[in-house]
XYZ file of C-alpha atoms in Angstrom:
355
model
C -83.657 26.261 50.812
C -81.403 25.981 48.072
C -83.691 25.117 45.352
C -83.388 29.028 44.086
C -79.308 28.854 43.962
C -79.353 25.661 42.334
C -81.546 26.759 39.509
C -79.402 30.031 38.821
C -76.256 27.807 39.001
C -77.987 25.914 36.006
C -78.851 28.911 34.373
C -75.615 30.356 34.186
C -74.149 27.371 33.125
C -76.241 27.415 29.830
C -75.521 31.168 29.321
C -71.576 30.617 30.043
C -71.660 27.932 27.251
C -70.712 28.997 23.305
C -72.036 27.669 20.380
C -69.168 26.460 17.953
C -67.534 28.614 15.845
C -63.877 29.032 14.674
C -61.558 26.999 16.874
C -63.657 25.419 18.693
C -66.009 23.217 16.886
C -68.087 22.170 20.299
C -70.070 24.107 22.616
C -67.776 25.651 24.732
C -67.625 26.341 28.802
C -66.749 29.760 29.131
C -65.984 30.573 32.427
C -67.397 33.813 33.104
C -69.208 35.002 30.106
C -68.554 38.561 30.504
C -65.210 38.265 32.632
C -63.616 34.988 31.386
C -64.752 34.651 27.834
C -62.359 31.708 26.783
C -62.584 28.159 26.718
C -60.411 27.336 29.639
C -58.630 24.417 30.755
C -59.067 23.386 34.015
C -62.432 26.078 34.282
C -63.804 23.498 32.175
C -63.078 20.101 33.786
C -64.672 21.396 37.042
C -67.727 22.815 34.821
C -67.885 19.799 33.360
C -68.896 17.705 36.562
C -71.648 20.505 36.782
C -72.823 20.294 33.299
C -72.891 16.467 33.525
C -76.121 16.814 36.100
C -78.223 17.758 33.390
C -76.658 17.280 29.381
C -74.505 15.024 28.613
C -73.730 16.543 25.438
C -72.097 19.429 27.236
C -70.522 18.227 29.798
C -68.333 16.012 27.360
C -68.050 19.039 25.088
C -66.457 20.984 27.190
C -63.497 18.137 27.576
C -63.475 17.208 23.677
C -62.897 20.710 22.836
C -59.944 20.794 24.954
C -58.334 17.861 23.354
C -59.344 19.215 19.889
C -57.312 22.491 20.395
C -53.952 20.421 21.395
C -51.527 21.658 19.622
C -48.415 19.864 18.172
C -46.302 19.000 20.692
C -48.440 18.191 23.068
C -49.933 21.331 24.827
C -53.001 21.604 25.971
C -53.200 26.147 26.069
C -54.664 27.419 28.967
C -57.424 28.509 26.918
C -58.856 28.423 23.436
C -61.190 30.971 21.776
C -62.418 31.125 18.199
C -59.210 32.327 16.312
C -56.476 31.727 18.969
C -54.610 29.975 21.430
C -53.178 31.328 24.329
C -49.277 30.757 24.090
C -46.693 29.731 26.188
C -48.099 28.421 29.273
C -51.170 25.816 30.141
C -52.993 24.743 33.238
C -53.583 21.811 35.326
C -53.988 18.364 33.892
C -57.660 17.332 35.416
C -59.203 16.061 31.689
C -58.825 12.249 31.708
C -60.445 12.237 35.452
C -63.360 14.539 34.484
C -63.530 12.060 31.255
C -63.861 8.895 33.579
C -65.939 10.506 35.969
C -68.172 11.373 33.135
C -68.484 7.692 31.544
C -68.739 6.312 34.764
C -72.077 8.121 35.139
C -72.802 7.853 31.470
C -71.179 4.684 29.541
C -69.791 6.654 26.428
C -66.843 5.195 25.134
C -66.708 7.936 22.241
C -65.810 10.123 24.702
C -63.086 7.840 26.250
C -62.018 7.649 22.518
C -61.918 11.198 22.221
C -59.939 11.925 25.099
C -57.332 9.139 25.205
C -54.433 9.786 23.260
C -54.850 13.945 23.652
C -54.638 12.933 27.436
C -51.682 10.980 27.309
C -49.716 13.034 25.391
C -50.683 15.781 27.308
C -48.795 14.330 30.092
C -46.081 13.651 28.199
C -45.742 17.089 27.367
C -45.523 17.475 31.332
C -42.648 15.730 31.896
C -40.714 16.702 28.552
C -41.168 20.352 29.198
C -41.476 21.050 32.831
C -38.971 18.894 34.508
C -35.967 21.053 34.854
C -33.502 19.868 37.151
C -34.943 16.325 35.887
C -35.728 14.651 39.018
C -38.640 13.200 37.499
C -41.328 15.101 39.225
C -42.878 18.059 36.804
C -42.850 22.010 37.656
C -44.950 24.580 37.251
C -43.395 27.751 34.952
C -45.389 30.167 37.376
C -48.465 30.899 38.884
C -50.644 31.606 36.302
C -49.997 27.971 35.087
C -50.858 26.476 38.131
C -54.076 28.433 37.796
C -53.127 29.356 41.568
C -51.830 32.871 39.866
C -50.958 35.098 42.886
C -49.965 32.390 45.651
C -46.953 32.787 48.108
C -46.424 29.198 46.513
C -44.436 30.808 43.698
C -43.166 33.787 45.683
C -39.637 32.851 45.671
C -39.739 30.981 42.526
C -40.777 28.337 40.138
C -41.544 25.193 42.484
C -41.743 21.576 41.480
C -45.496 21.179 42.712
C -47.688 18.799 45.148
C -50.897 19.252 43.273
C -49.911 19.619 39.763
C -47.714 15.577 40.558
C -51.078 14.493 42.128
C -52.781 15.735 39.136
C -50.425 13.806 36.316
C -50.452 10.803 38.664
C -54.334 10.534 38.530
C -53.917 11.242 34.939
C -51.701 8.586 34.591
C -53.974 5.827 36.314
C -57.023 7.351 34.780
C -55.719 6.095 31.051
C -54.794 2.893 32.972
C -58.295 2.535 33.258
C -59.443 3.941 30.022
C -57.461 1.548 27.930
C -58.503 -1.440 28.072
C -62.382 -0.070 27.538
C -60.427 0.779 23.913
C -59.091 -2.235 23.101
C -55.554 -1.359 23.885
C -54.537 -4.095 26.606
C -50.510 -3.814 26.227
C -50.974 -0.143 27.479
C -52.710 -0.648 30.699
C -49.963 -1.796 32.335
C -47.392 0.728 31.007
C -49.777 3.318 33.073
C -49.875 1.715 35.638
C -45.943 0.746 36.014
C -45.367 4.566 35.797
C -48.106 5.826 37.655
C -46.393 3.614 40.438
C -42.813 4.830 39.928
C -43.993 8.497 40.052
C -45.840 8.167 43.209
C -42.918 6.973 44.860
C -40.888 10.463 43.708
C -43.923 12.379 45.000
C -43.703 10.928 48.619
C -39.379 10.479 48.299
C -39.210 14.396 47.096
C -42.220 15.858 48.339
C -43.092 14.793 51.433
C -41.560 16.686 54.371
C -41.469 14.452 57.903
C -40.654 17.238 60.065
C -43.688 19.055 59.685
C -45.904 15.676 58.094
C -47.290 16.966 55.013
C -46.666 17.724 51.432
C -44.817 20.972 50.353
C -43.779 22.018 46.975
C -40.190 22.103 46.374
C -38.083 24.829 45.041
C -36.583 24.060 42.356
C -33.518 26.244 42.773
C -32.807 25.777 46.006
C -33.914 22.367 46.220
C -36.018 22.627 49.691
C -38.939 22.273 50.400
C -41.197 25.565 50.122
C -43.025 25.681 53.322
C -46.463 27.207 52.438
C -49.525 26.196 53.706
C -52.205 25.965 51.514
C -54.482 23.319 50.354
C -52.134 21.766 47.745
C -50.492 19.745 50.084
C -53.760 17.661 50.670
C -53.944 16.700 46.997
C -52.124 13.204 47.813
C -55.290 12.262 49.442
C -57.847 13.262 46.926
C -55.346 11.923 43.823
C -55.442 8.359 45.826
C -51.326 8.553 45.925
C -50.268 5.495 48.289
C -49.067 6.766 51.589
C -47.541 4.880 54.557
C -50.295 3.899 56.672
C -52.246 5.864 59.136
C -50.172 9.203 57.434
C -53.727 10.263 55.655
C -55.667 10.834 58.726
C -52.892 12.277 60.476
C -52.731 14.591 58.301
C -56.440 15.153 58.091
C -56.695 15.506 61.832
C -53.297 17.671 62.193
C -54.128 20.093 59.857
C -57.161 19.676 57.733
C -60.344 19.653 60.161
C -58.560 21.866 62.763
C -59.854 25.260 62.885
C -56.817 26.952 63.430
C -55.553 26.055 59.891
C -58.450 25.040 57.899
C -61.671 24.384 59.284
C -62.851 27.614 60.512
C -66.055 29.153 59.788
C -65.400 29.333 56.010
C -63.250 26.079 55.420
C -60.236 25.771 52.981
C -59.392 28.870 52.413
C -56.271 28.518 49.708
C -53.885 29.714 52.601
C -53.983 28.466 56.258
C -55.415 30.742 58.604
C -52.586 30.052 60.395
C -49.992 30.877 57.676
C -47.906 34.666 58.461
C -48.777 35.403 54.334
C -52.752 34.822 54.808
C -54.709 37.420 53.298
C -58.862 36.633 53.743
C -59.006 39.034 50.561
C -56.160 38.881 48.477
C -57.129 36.418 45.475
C -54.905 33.144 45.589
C -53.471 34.399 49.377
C -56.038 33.677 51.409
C -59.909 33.351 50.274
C -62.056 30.695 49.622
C -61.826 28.739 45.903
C -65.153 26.911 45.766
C -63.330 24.420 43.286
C -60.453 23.864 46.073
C -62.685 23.662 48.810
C -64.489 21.120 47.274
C -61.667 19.069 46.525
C -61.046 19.246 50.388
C -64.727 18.217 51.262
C -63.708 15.011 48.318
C -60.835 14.469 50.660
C -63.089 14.309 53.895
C -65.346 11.532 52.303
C -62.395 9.419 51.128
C -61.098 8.831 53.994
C -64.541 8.604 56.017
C -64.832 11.503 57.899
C -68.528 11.661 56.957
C -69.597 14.127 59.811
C -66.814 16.373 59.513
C -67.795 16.235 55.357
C -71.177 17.381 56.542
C -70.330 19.986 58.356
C -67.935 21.442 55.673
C -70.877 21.080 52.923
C -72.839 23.531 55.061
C -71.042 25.890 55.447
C -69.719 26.535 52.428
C -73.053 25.938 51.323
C -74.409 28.646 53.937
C -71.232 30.998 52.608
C -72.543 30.872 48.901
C -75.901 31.138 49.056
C -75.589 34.335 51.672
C -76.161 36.270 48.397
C -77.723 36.246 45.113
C -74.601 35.595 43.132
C -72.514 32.696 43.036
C -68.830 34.539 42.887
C -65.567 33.507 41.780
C -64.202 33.215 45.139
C -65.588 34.254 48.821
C -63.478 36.213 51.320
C -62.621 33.712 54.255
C -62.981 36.249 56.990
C -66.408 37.992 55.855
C -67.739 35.292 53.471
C -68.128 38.520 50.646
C -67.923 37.919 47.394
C -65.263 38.476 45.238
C -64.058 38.132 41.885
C -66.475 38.160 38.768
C -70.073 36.787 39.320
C -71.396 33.535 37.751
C -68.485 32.213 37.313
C -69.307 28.027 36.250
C -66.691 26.509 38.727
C -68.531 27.851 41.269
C -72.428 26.991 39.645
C -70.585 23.651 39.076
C -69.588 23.066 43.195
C -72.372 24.651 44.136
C -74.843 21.814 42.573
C -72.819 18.860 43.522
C -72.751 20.079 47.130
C -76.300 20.014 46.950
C -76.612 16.819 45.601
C -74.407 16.208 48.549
């Protein structure tokens, strides 16, 4: 039944994907080839788990050209083309986990190589430039960074963020693994030691036992920023130590009940239950087939293998209800919306078939 969809999210992968020229001396992941027509950041670690089902070559392209493009202090630009980068602000850090997730399947150590040190100092760029009211968690400068653009997340300001901590932590224990594959055994542990330190500021700062979940934080006010949306799961698919029992609460509380998540169109990137959901409205209230899948990562983590199931169909059922695979799907109508063939979407779309 999907056999059709599956082959057109293959398709468009090839014709999203650049040949080198300029900048970026690898093939490149474009998005959207006629909306998005950039090499973008975290566009192309998602793509990259979809290219990996079927060339290699491209799937660890699309990273390596990333890391190629950082630029001097650190930065990774939220997206690279053949003669510029975008300035000023970046996206989330997801490269070192697509990396591992791609030698895992595929034993290259050249790409490992490749990625490394761009990857660490990537996150050092994190902390040294985001972190301002230096609590030792990192911010976001605004939406656009977060790649969450529009969200009631940043409506009353820059917010020191669940996700984007999750993110760096992962990072963090991602080169923990990575290094000694390299040869460089001293490093492993540094990693590790502040992989461990940071999780404890994400559940001291970020966790909010009233309500038991995650929230991002303002950072002026210095209060939690009580928005519910599917960042506040990202603990559980980043593997951040929690007290025990505190995942499945809040899988059960919030994530698999229908009146905040698991309706008929799961995950949409605001609660259903949330006073600023908007089915429609971009980053207020559809469904993000790269989000939603996170969520459906989340489900088999922590065994809730039926519940997983159930959440692959229907998105599933939502995506294949037309020709198209869209940017994002309205979470009241399942329509599409956004720009068409966008590879995020082909990417999700094929691993929740091979699902």
């Amino acid at each position: 039944r999907r056999q059709a969809h599956y082959s057109k999210a293959v398709y468009q992968l090839l014709s999203n994907t650049k040949t080198p020229r300029g900048l970026i001396s690898r093939h490149a992941a474009f998005p959207s080839r006629g909306t998005y027509c950039s090499h973008f950041l975290w566009d192309s670690c998602f793509v990259s788990q979809g290219l990996a089902q079927f060339n290699e070559r491209l799937a660890s392209d699309a990273l390596l050209a990333l890391c190629e493009n950082q630029e001097d202090d650190g930065k990774i630009p939220q997206f690279v083309c053949a003669t510029w980068h975008r300035p000023g602000v970046t996206q989330p850090p997801l490269i070192a986990w697509a990396a591992w997730n791609l030698y895992e399947r595929f034993g290259n150590k050249e790409l490992i190589r490749g990625v490394y040190e761009p990857a660490g100092r990537f996150v050092e760029w994190w902390f040294q430039n985001r972190d301002r009211d230096k609590d030792g968690l990192a911010e976001y400068s605004d939406g656009l960074e977060s790649g969450w653009d529009d969200s009631p997340r940043f409506d009353n300001g820059s917010v020191t963020a669940v996700d984007l901590n999750c993110y760096l932590n992962r990072e963090m224990r991602m080169l923990a693994r990575m290094a000694p594959v390299l040869g460089r055994l001293v490093e492993e542990p540094v990693w590790e030691r502040r992989a461990r330190e940071h999780e404890k500021l994400i559940y001291s700062r970020l966790y909010d036992h009233e309500d038991r979940l995650f929230y991002d934080r303002l950072v002026a006010e210095d209060k939690p920023h009580r928005v519910l949306t599917p960042a506040s799961f990202m603990p559980l698919w980043c593997d951040i130590k929690l007290p025990k029992g505190l995942a499945n609460d809040m899988i059960a509380r919030y994530l698999i009940n229908p009146k905040h998540f698991f309706g008929a169109r799961p995950f949409p990137c605001v609660a259903y239950s949330d006073r600023r959901y908007d089915p429609e409205q971009w980053w207020r209230g559809p469904v993000w087939p790269n989000i939603a899948w996170a969520m459906t990562e989340i489900l088999r983590i922590h065994g809730y293998e039926r519940e997983r199931q159930e959440a692959v169909r229907r998105l599933l059922d939502m995506m294949t209800q037309h020709q198209d695979l869209s940017e994002l799907y309205s979470s009241s109508t399942g329509k599409p919306l956004g720009a068409a063939a966008l590879g995020w979407t082909c990417a999700v779309l094929m691993l929740l078939c091979r699902d």
